[in-house]
Coordinates of C-alpha atoms in Angstrom, one line a residue:
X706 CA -81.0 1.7 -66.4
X707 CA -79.7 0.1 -69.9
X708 CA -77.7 1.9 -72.1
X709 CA -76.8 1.5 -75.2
X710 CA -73.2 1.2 -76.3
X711 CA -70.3 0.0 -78.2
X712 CA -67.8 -1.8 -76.6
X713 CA -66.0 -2.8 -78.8
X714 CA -65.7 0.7 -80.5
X715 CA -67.4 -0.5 -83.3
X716 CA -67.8 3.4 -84.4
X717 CA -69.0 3.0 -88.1
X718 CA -72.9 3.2 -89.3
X719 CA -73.1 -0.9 -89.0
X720 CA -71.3 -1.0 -85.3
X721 CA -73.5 1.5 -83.9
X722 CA -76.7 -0.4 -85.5
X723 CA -75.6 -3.0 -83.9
X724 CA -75.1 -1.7 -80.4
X725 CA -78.8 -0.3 -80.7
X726 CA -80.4 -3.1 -81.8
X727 CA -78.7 -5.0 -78.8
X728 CA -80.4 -2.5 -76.6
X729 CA -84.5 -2.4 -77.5
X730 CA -84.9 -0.8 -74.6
X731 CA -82.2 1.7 -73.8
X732 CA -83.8 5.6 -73.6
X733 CA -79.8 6.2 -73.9
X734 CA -76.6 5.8 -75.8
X735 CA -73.0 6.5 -75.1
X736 CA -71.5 5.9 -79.1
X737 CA -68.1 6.4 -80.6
X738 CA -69.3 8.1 -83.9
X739 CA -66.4 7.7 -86.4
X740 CA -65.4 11.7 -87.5
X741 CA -67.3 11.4 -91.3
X742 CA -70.7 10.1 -90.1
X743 CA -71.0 13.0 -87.2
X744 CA -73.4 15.2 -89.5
X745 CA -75.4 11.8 -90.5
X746 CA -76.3 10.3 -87.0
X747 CA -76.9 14.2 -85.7
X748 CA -79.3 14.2 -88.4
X749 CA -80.2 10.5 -87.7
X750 CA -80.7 10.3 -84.1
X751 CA -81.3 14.1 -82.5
X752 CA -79.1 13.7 -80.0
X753 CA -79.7 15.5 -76.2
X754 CA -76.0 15.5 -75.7
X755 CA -72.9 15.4 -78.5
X756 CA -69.3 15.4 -77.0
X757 CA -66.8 16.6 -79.7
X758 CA -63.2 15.8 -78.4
X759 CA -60.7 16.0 -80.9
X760 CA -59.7 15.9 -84.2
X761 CA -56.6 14.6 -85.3
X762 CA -54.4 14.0 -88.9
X763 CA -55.5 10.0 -88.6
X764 CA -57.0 8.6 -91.7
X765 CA -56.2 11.2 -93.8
X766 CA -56.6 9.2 -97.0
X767 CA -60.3 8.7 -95.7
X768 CA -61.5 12.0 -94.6
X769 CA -59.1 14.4 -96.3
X770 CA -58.8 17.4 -94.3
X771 CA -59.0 18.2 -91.0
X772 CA -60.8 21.4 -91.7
X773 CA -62.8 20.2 -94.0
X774 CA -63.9 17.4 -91.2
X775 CA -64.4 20.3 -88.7
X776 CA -66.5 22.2 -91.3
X777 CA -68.7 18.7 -91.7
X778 CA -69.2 18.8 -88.0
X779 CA -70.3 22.2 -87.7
X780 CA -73.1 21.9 -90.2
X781 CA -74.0 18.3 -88.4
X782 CA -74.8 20.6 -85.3
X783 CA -76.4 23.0 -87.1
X784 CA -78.7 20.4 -87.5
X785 CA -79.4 19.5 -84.0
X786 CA -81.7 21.8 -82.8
X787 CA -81.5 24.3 -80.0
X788 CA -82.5 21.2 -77.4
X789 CA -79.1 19.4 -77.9
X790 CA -76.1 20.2 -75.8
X791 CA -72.7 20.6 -77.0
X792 CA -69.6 19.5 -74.8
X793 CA -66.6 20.4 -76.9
X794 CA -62.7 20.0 -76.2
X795 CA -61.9 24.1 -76.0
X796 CA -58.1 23.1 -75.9
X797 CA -58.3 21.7 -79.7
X798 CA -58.4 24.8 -82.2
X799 CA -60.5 23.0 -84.8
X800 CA -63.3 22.1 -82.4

């Protein structure tokens, strides 16, 4: 079974391209999804699965807010339908 993936954690829109096109043939993908393009590949790809597992204060000069990032990712899974499962980090407040 061929899966497609990242491992180099290539986690931005061209890295994950990348480890797709790499793997034609892979029904599945295990991807790193850097924090602000969450909403976009939910919305790209209609994930069966998406594992949210913490956000932290990195990058702040890139994503601003922690909130404002958790608030992105709740509208992102608003957008994946009721077939997707959500596996989510219950020990960080924000997710």
């Amino acid at each position: 079974m061929q899966v497609a993936t990242s491992r180099a954690g290539a986690n931005l829109p061209a890295g994950i391209a990348s480890a797709l096109g790499a793997a034609r043939g892979a029904r599945d993908a295990v991807l790193e999804v850097d924090e602000a393009y969450v909403p976009a590949m939910i919305q790209a790809a209609h994930p069966g699965v998406v594992v949210l597992l913490n956000l932290s204060r990195d990058q702040l000069d890139r994503v601003n807010e922690v909130k404002m990032t958790a608030d992105r990712w709740r509208r992102g899974l608003a957008m994946a339908g009721d077939g997707c499962t959500v596996v989510a980090n219950v020990d960080d407040p924000m997710i």
